[in-house]
Amino acid sequence: MSGWEVGLLDDTALRLLGGVVLVLILASLTAAVLAKLLGPTSTITNLRQRINAWWLMVAVIGAALAAGETVTIILFLLLSLLALREFITISPTTRGDHKVLVWLVFIIPAVHYWFIWEHWYGMFSVFIPVYAFLFLPARNALAGQTKGFLQRAASIQWALMVCVYAISHAPALLQLPVAMEVGREAAEGSSSGSGGAAGAHLLLFLLIVVQGSDVLQYIWGKTLGKHPIAPKVSPNKTWEGFIGGVLSATALGAALWWLTPFTPLAAAALALVSCVMGFAGGLVMSAIKRDRGIKDFGSTIPGHGGIMDRLDSLCFAAPVFFHAVRFFYT
């Protein structure tokens, strides 16, 4: 491969990250100008917090990819553990669940991510939805506490599926042996092997499209939003924000086709599906927060809330995107 290459970041990915940095610079300058003109309002303060958090998040994911596959997998393992902690904190668990929570938090996620690190797709795909799914309620039943058992068991399994299994499909993209095209001329018999830089391209595509959709839905909703989609669940999610944000992010995905093995039309289609799934993830997590009587899952990320508040869209989009790419492009 010619050009610069750092870890999983080749020159193409580095240029893309450079473009993201330029966007953040423009956003920071815009926020500074607004703060000068409007003063330190709560809206401007929140905006600047969000932008500063984005700087940190982009730096972290860029550094992880530059350090290589192992560090990137460890990063997502840590994110899964933090998200799992947030989820369990608001779940209706009791002292009788403590022993099963040891398995849930300290053992099963580590084993699951080890399967990803070992490129063992068979066990990665079935370990949690089959073996952990059956083991956890059985282990919990041994504690002998039957009151609220169904609700507690369901909460534990749902937390594991969303926070670990679903999110882990993002770093698993690094290992997809996608057939890449350079300049739209497919090299006969060539492949990107076990992922590498090509997998990093897929991960960056997914993150930029899904997280970009969240931002664009927020902007469209704030400027034009009048008709809530589910006012009792999330009054700030409007049809105008949803349609404008998803279509804008779909166009963004189409514009990033050169980063992927997709044609512009296929890139738009996958971006559209990912954005719709991301919206569904955000809506579901909002319903959970309303059920538990909280505004955010936590306060880890200033201006955004907790880890799950930032990954709610990714946890629905990543598995669908992963399996669509694996089915059509490997």
mmCIF file of C-alpha atoms in Angstrom:
data_model
loop_
_atom_site.group_PDB
_atom_site.id
_atom_site.type_symbol
_atom_site.label_atom_id
_atom_site.label_comp_id
_atom_site.label_asym_id
_atom_site.label_seq_id
_atom_site.Cartn_x
_atom_site.Cartn_y
_atom_site.Cartn_z
ATOM 1 C CA MET A 1 0.000 0.000 0.000
ATOM 2 C CA SER A 2 1.411 3.371 -0.965
ATOM 3 C CA GLY A 3 1.185 6.565 1.038
ATOM 4 C CA TRP A 4 1.052 7.115 4.758
ATOM 5 C CA GLU A 5 -0.143 4.361 7.065
ATOM 6 C CA VAL A 6 -0.407 4.411 10.862
ATOM 7 C CA GLY A 7 -1.806 1.279 12.485
ATOM 8 C CA LEU A 8 -5.177 0.709 10.828
ATOM 9 C CA LEU A 9 -5.212 4.210 9.328
ATOM 10 C CA ASP A 10 -4.014 4.436 5.745
ATOM 11 C CA ASP A 11 -3.680 7.732 3.894
ATOM 12 C CA THR A 12 -7.358 7.625 2.855
ATOM 13 C CA ALA A 13 -8.573 7.298 6.442
ATOM 14 C CA LEU A 14 -6.112 9.942 7.619
ATOM 15 C CA ARG A 15 -7.449 12.391 5.039
ATOM 16 C CA LEU A 16 -10.990 11.620 6.172
ATOM 17 C CA LEU A 17 -10.101 12.270 9.810
ATOM 18 C CA GLY A 18 -8.444 15.485 8.694
ATOM 19 C CA GLY A 19 -11.759 16.504 7.143
ATOM 20 C CA VAL A 20 -13.557 15.703 10.395
ATOM 21 C CA VAL A 21 -11.058 17.887 12.274
ATOM 22 C CA LEU A 22 -11.768 20.764 9.871
ATOM 23 C CA VAL A 23 -15.497 20.401 10.536
ATOM 24 C CA LEU A 24 -14.839 20.506 14.288
ATOM 25 C CA ILE A 25 -12.680 23.609 13.885
ATOM 26 C CA LEU A 26 -15.506 25.335 12.016
ATOM 27 C CA ALA A 27 -17.998 24.226 14.676
ATOM 28 C CA SER A 28 -15.761 25.540 17.463
ATOM 29 C CA LEU A 29 -15.315 28.883 15.704
ATOM 30 C CA THR A 30 -19.074 29.144 15.102
ATOM 31 C CA ALA A 31 -19.801 28.430 18.755
ATOM 32 C CA ALA A 32 -17.242 31.038 19.820
ATOM 33 C CA VAL A 33 -18.817 33.672 17.566
ATOM 34 C CA LEU A 34 -22.308 32.841 18.850
ATOM 35 C CA ALA A 35 -21.093 33.067 22.434
ATOM 36 C CA LYS A 36 -19.625 36.510 21.667
ATOM 37 C CA LEU A 37 -22.834 37.724 20.034
ATOM 38 C CA LEU A 38 -25.435 36.134 22.316
ATOM 39 C CA GLY A 39 -23.578 35.839 25.584
ATOM 40 C CA PRO A 40 -23.167 32.768 27.822
ATOM 41 C CA THR A 41 -26.678 31.341 27.468
ATOM 42 C CA SER A 42 -27.479 27.776 28.539
ATOM 43 C CA THR A 43 -27.953 26.757 24.897
ATOM 44 C CA ILE A 44 -24.543 28.110 23.869
ATOM 45 C CA THR A 45 -22.897 26.504 26.900
ATOM 46 C CA ASN A 46 -24.436 23.137 26.029
ATOM 47 C CA LEU A 47 -23.369 23.546 22.396
ATOM 48 C CA ARG A 48 -19.769 24.224 23.373
ATOM 49 C CA GLN A 49 -19.790 21.257 25.748
ATOM 50 C CA ARG A 50 -21.033 19.020 22.948
ATOM 51 C CA ILE A 51 -18.377 20.253 20.514
ATOM 52 C CA ASN A 52 -15.589 19.838 23.082
ATOM 53 C CA ALA A 53 -16.824 16.300 23.760
ATOM 54 C CA TRP A 54 -16.734 15.560 20.027
ATOM 55 C CA TRP A 55 -13.111 16.713 19.913
ATOM 56 C CA LEU A 56 -12.271 14.196 22.634
ATOM 57 C CA MET A 57 -14.277 11.370 21.051
ATOM 58 C CA VAL A 58 -12.693 11.871 17.615
ATOM 59 C CA ALA A 59 -9.237 11.989 19.200
ATOM 60 C CA VAL A 60 -9.871 8.758 21.122
ATOM 61 C CA ILE A 61 -11.179 6.756 18.160
ATOM 62 C CA GLY A 62 -8.415 8.131 15.918
ATOM 63 C CA ALA A 63 -5.729 7.217 18.437
ATOM 64 C CA ALA A 64 -7.183 3.732 18.924
ATOM 65 C CA LEU A 65 -7.235 3.012 15.189
ATOM 66 C CA ALA A 66 -3.715 4.383 14.858
ATOM 67 C CA ALA A 67 -2.576 2.044 17.650
ATOM 68 C CA GLY A 68 -4.051 -0.983 15.860
ATOM 69 C CA GLU A 69 -6.757 -3.619 16.085
ATOM 70 C CA THR A 70 -6.033 -4.791 19.628
ATOM 71 C CA VAL A 71 -6.262 -1.301 21.129
ATOM 72 C CA THR A 72 -9.448 -0.579 19.167
ATOM 73 C CA ILE A 73 -11.068 -3.776 20.462
ATOM 74 C CA ILE A 74 -10.006 -2.891 24.027
ATOM 75 C CA LEU A 75 -11.518 0.582 23.585
ATOM 76 C CA PHE A 76 -14.894 -0.852 22.608
ATOM 77 C CA LEU A 77 -14.683 -3.407 25.436
ATOM 78 C CA LEU A 78 -14.244 -0.525 27.884
ATOM 79 C CA LEU A 79 -17.130 1.358 26.285
ATOM 80 C CA SER A 80 -19.306 -1.754 26.596
ATOM 81 C CA LEU A 81 -18.383 -2.150 30.269
ATOM 82 C CA LEU A 82 -19.154 1.509 31.009
ATOM 83 C CA ALA A 83 -22.458 1.277 29.135
ATOM 84 C CA LEU A 84 -23.278 -1.963 30.952
ATOM 85 C CA ARG A 85 -22.591 -0.323 34.301
ATOM 86 C CA GLU A 86 -24.948 2.542 33.439
ATOM 87 C CA PHE A 87 -27.642 0.153 32.303
ATOM 88 C CA ILE A 88 -27.421 -2.112 35.353
ATOM 89 C CA THR A 89 -27.451 0.907 37.673
ATOM 90 C CA ILE A 90 -30.968 1.822 36.529
ATOM 91 C CA SER A 91 -32.204 -1.778 36.245
ATOM 92 C CA PRO A 92 -34.446 -3.404 38.893
ATOM 93 C CA THR A 93 -31.801 -5.753 40.272
ATOM 94 C CA THR A 94 -31.538 -6.902 43.906
ATOM 95 C CA ARG A 95 -28.897 -8.308 46.225
ATOM 96 C CA GLY A 96 -29.848 -11.787 45.042
ATOM 97 C CA ASP A 97 -28.583 -10.866 41.569
ATOM 98 C CA HIS A 98 -25.063 -9.955 42.694
ATOM 99 C CA LYS A 99 -23.477 -13.295 41.814
ATOM 100 C CA VAL A 100 -24.937 -13.335 38.330
ATOM 101 C CA LEU A 101 -23.834 -9.703 37.888
ATOM 102 C CA VAL A 102 -20.235 -10.828 38.411
ATOM 103 C CA TRP A 103 -20.625 -13.006 35.326
ATOM 104 C CA LEU A 104 -22.483 -10.259 33.475
ATOM 105 C CA VAL A 105 -19.926 -7.506 34.056
ATOM 106 C CA PHE A 106 -16.547 -9.125 34.581
ATOM 107 C CA ILE A 107 -16.504 -12.435 32.719
ATOM 108 C CA ILE A 108 -18.896 -12.670 29.768
ATOM 109 C CA PRO A 109 -17.932 -9.345 28.070
ATOM 110 C CA ALA A 110 -14.219 -10.172 28.294
ATOM 111 C CA VAL A 111 -14.736 -13.642 26.815
ATOM 112 C CA HIS A 112 -16.978 -12.254 24.059
ATOM 113 C CA TYR A 113 -14.448 -9.602 23.019
ATOM 114 C CA TRP A 114 -11.700 -12.224 23.160
ATOM 115 C CA PHE A 115 -13.570 -14.112 20.433
ATOM 116 C CA ILE A 116 -13.511 -10.934 18.339
ATOM 117 C CA TRP A 117 -9.776 -10.493 18.958
ATOM 118 C CA GLU A 118 -9.233 -14.134 17.926
ATOM 119 C CA HIS A 119 -11.285 -13.575 14.738
ATOM 120 C CA TRP A 120 -13.532 -16.450 15.826
ATOM 121 C CA TYR A 121 -16.730 -15.393 14.099
ATOM 122 C CA GLY A 122 -18.657 -18.571 14.960
ATOM 123 C CA MET A 123 -18.340 -18.096 18.722
ATOM 124 C CA PHE A 124 -18.635 -14.307 18.492
ATOM 125 C CA SER A 125 -22.001 -14.666 16.786
ATOM 126 C CA VAL A 126 -23.536 -17.244 19.170
ATOM 127 C CA PHE A 127 -21.776 -16.926 22.541
ATOM 128 C CA ILE A 128 -24.049 -14.241 24.026
ATOM 129 C CA PRO A 129 -27.386 -14.872 22.240
ATOM 130 C CA VAL A 130 -27.187 -18.629 22.896
ATOM 131 C CA TYR A 131 -24.871 -19.655 25.724
ATOM 132 C CA ALA A 132 -24.942 -16.510 27.902
ATOM 133 C CA PHE A 133 -28.660 -16.078 27.218
ATOM 134 C CA LEU A 134 -29.356 -19.533 28.680
ATOM 135 C CA PHE A 135 -26.710 -19.484 31.413
ATOM 136 C CA LEU A 136 -27.547 -16.170 33.118
ATOM 137 C CA PRO A 137 -31.185 -16.885 34.094
ATOM 138 C CA ALA A 138 -30.247 -20.413 35.178
ATOM 139 C CA ARG A 139 -27.484 -19.040 37.394
ATOM 140 C CA ASN A 140 -29.887 -16.434 38.758
ATOM 141 C CA ALA A 141 -32.509 -19.071 39.540
ATOM 142 C CA LEU A 142 -29.977 -20.855 41.766
ATOM 143 C CA ALA A 143 -30.022 -17.804 44.049
ATOM 144 C CA GLY A 144 -33.590 -18.785 44.963
ATOM 145 C CA GLN A 145 -35.095 -15.284 44.805
ATOM 146 C CA THR A 146 -38.290 -15.611 42.768
ATOM 147 C CA LYS A 147 -39.956 -12.249 43.392
ATOM 148 C CA GLY A 148 -39.655 -10.141 40.240
ATOM 149 C CA PHE A 149 -37.536 -12.887 38.650
ATOM 150 C CA LEU A 150 -38.846 -12.425 35.101
ATOM 151 C CA GLN A 151 -38.313 -8.660 35.115
ATOM 152 C CA ARG A 152 -34.845 -8.944 36.651
ATOM 153 C CA ALA A 153 -33.737 -11.730 34.299
ATOM 154 C CA ALA A 154 -35.064 -9.880 31.255
ATOM 155 C CA SER A 155 -33.313 -6.645 32.296
ATOM 156 C CA ILE A 156 -29.987 -8.435 32.745
ATOM 157 C CA GLN A 157 -30.205 -10.186 29.385
ATOM 158 C CA TRP A 158 -31.341 -7.032 27.578
ATOM 159 C CA ALA A 159 -28.437 -5.077 29.100
ATOM 160 C CA LEU A 160 -25.954 -7.695 27.883
ATOM 161 C CA MET A 161 -27.433 -7.852 24.383
ATOM 162 C CA VAL A 162 -27.500 -4.085 23.885
ATOM 163 C CA CYS A 163 -24.395 -2.928 25.714
ATOM 164 C CA VAL A 164 -22.038 -5.758 24.762
ATOM 165 C CA TYR A 165 -23.310 -7.900 21.898
ATOM 166 C CA ALA A 166 -24.791 -5.131 19.761
ATOM 167 C CA ILE A 167 -22.015 -2.579 20.299
ATOM 168 C CA SER A 168 -19.292 -5.182 19.661
ATOM 169 C CA HIS A 169 -20.369 -5.419 16.024
ATOM 170 C CA ALA A 170 -18.654 -2.064 15.466
ATOM 171 C CA PRO A 171 -15.063 -3.274 16.149
ATOM 172 C CA ALA A 172 -15.935 -6.594 14.478
ATOM 173 C CA LEU A 173 -16.065 -4.621 11.213
ATOM 174 C CA LEU A 174 -12.262 -4.465 11.349
ATOM 175 C CA GLN A 175 -12.102 -8.156 10.467
ATOM 176 C CA LEU A 176 -14.505 -8.352 7.543
ATOM 177 C CA PRO A 177 -12.589 -9.550 4.465
ATOM 178 C CA VAL A 178 -14.312 -7.084 2.143
ATOM 179 C CA ALA A 179 -13.293 -6.915 -1.479
ATOM 180 C CA MET A 180 -12.199 -3.307 -1.949
ATOM 181 C CA GLU A 181 -12.211 -1.391 -5.215
ATOM 182 C CA VAL A 182 -9.565 1.207 -5.960
ATOM 183 C CA GLY A 183 -10.726 3.915 -8.314
ATOM 184 C CA ARG A 184 -13.832 1.734 -8.927
ATOM 185 C CA GLU A 185 -11.675 -0.785 -10.789
ATOM 186 C CA ALA A 186 -11.858 -4.048 -8.885
ATOM 187 C CA ALA A 187 -8.564 -5.889 -8.844
ATOM 188 C CA GLU A 188 -9.305 -9.383 -10.092
ATOM 189 C CA GLY A 189 -8.918 -11.945 -7.365
ATOM 190 C CA SER A 190 -7.814 -9.319 -4.858
ATOM 191 C CA SER A 191 -9.167 -8.895 -1.370
ATOM 192 C CA SER A 192 -8.363 -6.872 1.704
ATOM 193 C CA GLY A 193 -7.618 -10.058 3.611
ATOM 194 C CA SER A 194 -8.853 -10.099 7.178
ATOM 195 C CA GLY A 195 -9.953 -6.491 7.260
ATOM 196 C CA GLY A 196 -7.169 -4.146 8.363
ATOM 197 C CA ALA A 197 -7.360 -0.684 6.787
ATOM 198 C CA ALA A 198 -10.415 -1.750 4.772
ATOM 199 C CA GLY A 199 -12.182 -2.692 7.999
ATOM 200 C CA ALA A 200 -11.180 0.647 9.524
ATOM 201 C CA HIS A 201 -12.803 2.359 6.526
ATOM 202 C CA LEU A 202 -16.045 0.506 7.247
ATOM 203 C CA LEU A 203 -15.930 1.425 10.935
ATOM 204 C CA LEU A 204 -15.293 5.097 10.155
ATOM 205 C CA PHE A 205 -18.098 5.081 7.573
ATOM 206 C CA LEU A 206 -20.552 3.667 10.109
ATOM 207 C CA LEU A 207 -19.510 6.018 12.913
ATOM 208 C CA ILE A 208 -19.585 9.151 10.756
ATOM 209 C CA VAL A 209 -22.940 8.324 9.171
ATOM 210 C CA VAL A 210 -24.734 7.248 12.357
ATOM 211 C CA GLN A 211 -23.304 9.920 14.634
ATOM 212 C CA GLY A 212 -23.703 12.482 11.856
ATOM 213 C CA SER A 213 -27.358 11.487 11.579
ATOM 214 C CA ASP A 214 -27.813 12.146 15.310
ATOM 215 C CA VAL A 215 -26.310 15.629 14.957
ATOM 216 C CA LEU A 216 -28.255 16.443 11.790
ATOM 217 C CA GLN A 217 -31.542 15.235 13.302
ATOM 218 C CA TYR A 218 -30.858 17.510 16.272
ATOM 219 C CA ILE A 219 -30.172 20.497 13.991
ATOM 220 C CA TRP A 220 -33.180 19.902 11.725
ATOM 221 C CA GLY A 221 -35.392 19.305 14.744
ATOM 222 C CA LYS A 222 -34.257 22.505 16.466
ATOM 223 C CA THR A 223 -34.762 24.629 13.349
ATOM 224 C CA LEU A 224 -37.897 23.138 11.738
ATOM 225 C CA GLY A 225 -39.281 20.561 14.168
ATOM 226 C CA LYS A 226 -42.991 20.961 14.925
ATOM 227 C CA HIS A 227 -44.546 17.488 14.858
ATOM 228 C CA PRO A 228 -43.319 15.036 17.542
ATOM 229 C CA ILE A 229 -43.051 11.402 16.525
ATOM 230 C CA ALA A 230 -43.624 9.920 19.975
ATOM 231 C CA PRO A 231 -44.234 12.823 22.383
ATOM 232 C CA LYS A 232 -44.664 10.607 25.457
ATOM 233 C CA VAL A 233 -41.334 8.907 24.766
ATOM 234 C CA SER A 234 -39.157 11.717 23.402
ATOM 235 C CA PRO A 235 -40.898 15.060 22.747
ATOM 236 C CA ASN A 236 -37.774 16.467 21.062
ATOM 237 C CA LYS A 237 -37.794 13.856 18.286
ATOM 238 C CA THR A 238 -39.857 15.320 15.444
ATOM 239 C CA TRP A 239 -40.796 14.155 11.986
ATOM 240 C CA GLU A 240 -39.007 17.158 10.498
ATOM 241 C CA GLY A 241 -35.846 16.346 12.416
ATOM 242 C CA PHE A 242 -36.039 12.651 11.574
ATOM 243 C CA ILE A 243 -36.665 13.092 7.845
ATOM 244 C CA GLY A 244 -34.221 15.971 7.407
ATOM 245 C CA GLY A 245 -31.492 14.325 9.479
ATOM 246 C CA VAL A 246 -31.801 10.874 7.919
ATOM 247 C CA LEU A 247 -31.885 12.209 4.351
ATOM 248 C CA SER A 248 -28.905 14.497 5.041
ATOM 249 C CA ALA A 249 -26.923 11.642 6.599
ATOM 250 C CA THR A 250 -27.883 9.374 3.693
ATOM 251 C CA ALA A 251 -26.444 11.967 1.323
ATOM 252 C CA LEU A 252 -23.343 12.068 3.521
ATOM 253 C CA GLY A 253 -23.037 8.289 3.265
ATOM 254 C CA ALA A 254 -23.379 8.442 -0.529
ATOM 255 C CA ALA A 255 -20.644 11.092 -0.613
ATOM 256 C CA LEU A 256 -18.352 8.747 1.355
ATOM 257 C CA TRP A 257 -18.736 5.840 -1.077
ATOM 258 C CA TRP A 258 -15.055 6.133 -2.040
ATOM 259 C CA LEU A 259 -14.140 5.035 1.487
ATOM 260 C CA THR A 260 -15.903 1.690 1.071
ATOM 261 C CA PRO A 261 -16.384 -1.222 -1.347
ATOM 262 C CA PHE A 262 -19.869 0.173 -2.121
ATOM 263 C CA THR A 263 -21.150 2.018 -5.147
ATOM 264 C CA PRO A 264 -22.633 5.459 -4.375
ATOM 265 C CA LEU A 265 -26.145 3.978 -4.547
ATOM 266 C CA ALA A 266 -25.261 1.079 -2.238
ATOM 267 C CA ALA A 267 -23.494 3.448 0.165
ATOM 268 C CA ALA A 268 -26.649 5.590 0.277
ATOM 269 C CA ALA A 269 -28.836 2.528 0.888
ATOM 270 C CA LEU A 270 -26.645 1.235 3.726
ATOM 271 C CA ALA A 271 -26.440 4.719 5.220
ATOM 272 C CA LEU A 272 -30.228 5.031 5.068
ATOM 273 C CA VAL A 273 -30.773 1.692 6.814
ATOM 274 C CA SER A 274 -28.129 2.521 9.438
ATOM 275 C CA CYS A 275 -29.671 5.934 10.150
ATOM 276 C CA VAL A 276 -33.181 4.521 10.501
ATOM 277 C CA MET A 277 -31.888 1.809 12.834
ATOM 278 C CA GLY A 278 -29.948 4.440 14.756
ATOM 279 C CA PHE A 279 -33.118 6.472 15.221
ATOM 280 C CA ALA A 280 -34.896 3.336 16.471
ATOM 281 C CA GLY A 281 -32.098 2.761 18.979
ATOM 282 C CA GLY A 282 -32.381 6.291 20.307
ATOM 283 C CA LEU A 283 -36.152 5.997 20.594
ATOM 284 C CA VAL A 284 -35.950 2.685 22.484
ATOM 285 C CA MET A 285 -33.359 4.052 24.907
ATOM 286 C CA SER A 286 -35.548 7.121 25.476
ATOM 287 C CA ALA A 287 -38.462 4.829 26.359
ATOM 288 C CA ILE A 288 -36.241 2.979 28.851
ATOM 289 C CA LYS A 289 -35.142 6.251 30.459
ATOM 290 C CA ARG A 290 -38.743 7.443 30.755
ATOM 291 C CA ASP A 291 -39.695 4.114 32.324
ATOM 292 C CA ARG A 292 -36.916 4.473 34.909
ATOM 293 C CA GLY A 293 -37.628 8.174 35.509
ATOM 294 C CA ILE A 294 -34.245 9.537 34.424
ATOM 295 C CA LYS A 295 -33.131 12.116 31.859
ATOM 296 C CA ASP A 296 -29.773 10.554 30.942
ATOM 297 C CA PHE A 297 -27.990 7.271 31.566
ATOM 298 C CA GLY A 298 -25.151 9.178 33.228
ATOM 299 C CA SER A 299 -22.933 12.247 33.050
ATOM 300 C CA THR A 300 -19.710 10.790 31.695
ATOM 301 C CA ILE A 301 -19.728 12.925 28.538
ATOM 302 C CA PRO A 302 -20.441 16.639 29.196
ATOM 303 C CA GLY A 303 -23.286 17.898 27.014
ATOM 304 C CA HIS A 304 -24.223 14.388 25.898
ATOM 305 C CA GLY A 305 -25.006 12.460 29.087
ATOM 306 C CA GLY A 306 -23.730 8.945 29.666
ATOM 307 C CA ILE A 307 -21.985 6.441 27.410
ATOM 308 C CA MET A 308 -25.305 4.848 26.441
ATOM 309 C CA ASP A 309 -26.726 8.272 25.565
ATOM 310 C CA ARG A 310 -24.009 8.532 22.920
ATOM 311 C CA LEU A 311 -24.056 4.883 21.790
ATOM 312 C CA ASP A 312 -27.833 4.361 21.734
ATOM 313 C CA SER A 313 -28.021 4.758 17.951
ATOM 314 C CA LEU A 314 -24.866 2.723 17.295
ATOM 315 C CA CYS A 315 -26.100 -0.283 19.280
ATOM 316 C CA PHE A 316 -29.019 -0.715 16.848
ATOM 317 C CA ALA A 317 -27.196 0.303 13.673
ATOM 318 C CA ALA A 318 -23.927 -1.646 14.087
ATOM 319 C CA PRO A 319 -25.324 -5.229 13.989
ATOM 320 C CA VAL A 320 -27.517 -4.525 10.956
ATOM 321 C CA PHE A 321 -24.691 -2.770 9.090
ATOM 322 C CA PHE A 322 -22.200 -5.520 9.973
ATOM 323 C CA HIS A 323 -24.373 -8.356 8.694
ATOM 324 C CA ALA A 324 -25.471 -6.454 5.588
ATOM 325 C CA VAL A 325 -21.828 -5.868 4.642
ATOM 326 C CA ARG A 326 -20.872 -9.435 5.527
ATOM 327 C CA PHE A 327 -23.702 -10.835 3.394
ATOM 328 C CA PHE A 328 -23.216 -8.667 0.314
ATOM 329 C CA TYR A 329 -19.489 -7.851 0.285
ATOM 330 C CA THR A 330 -17.512 -10.801 1.665
#
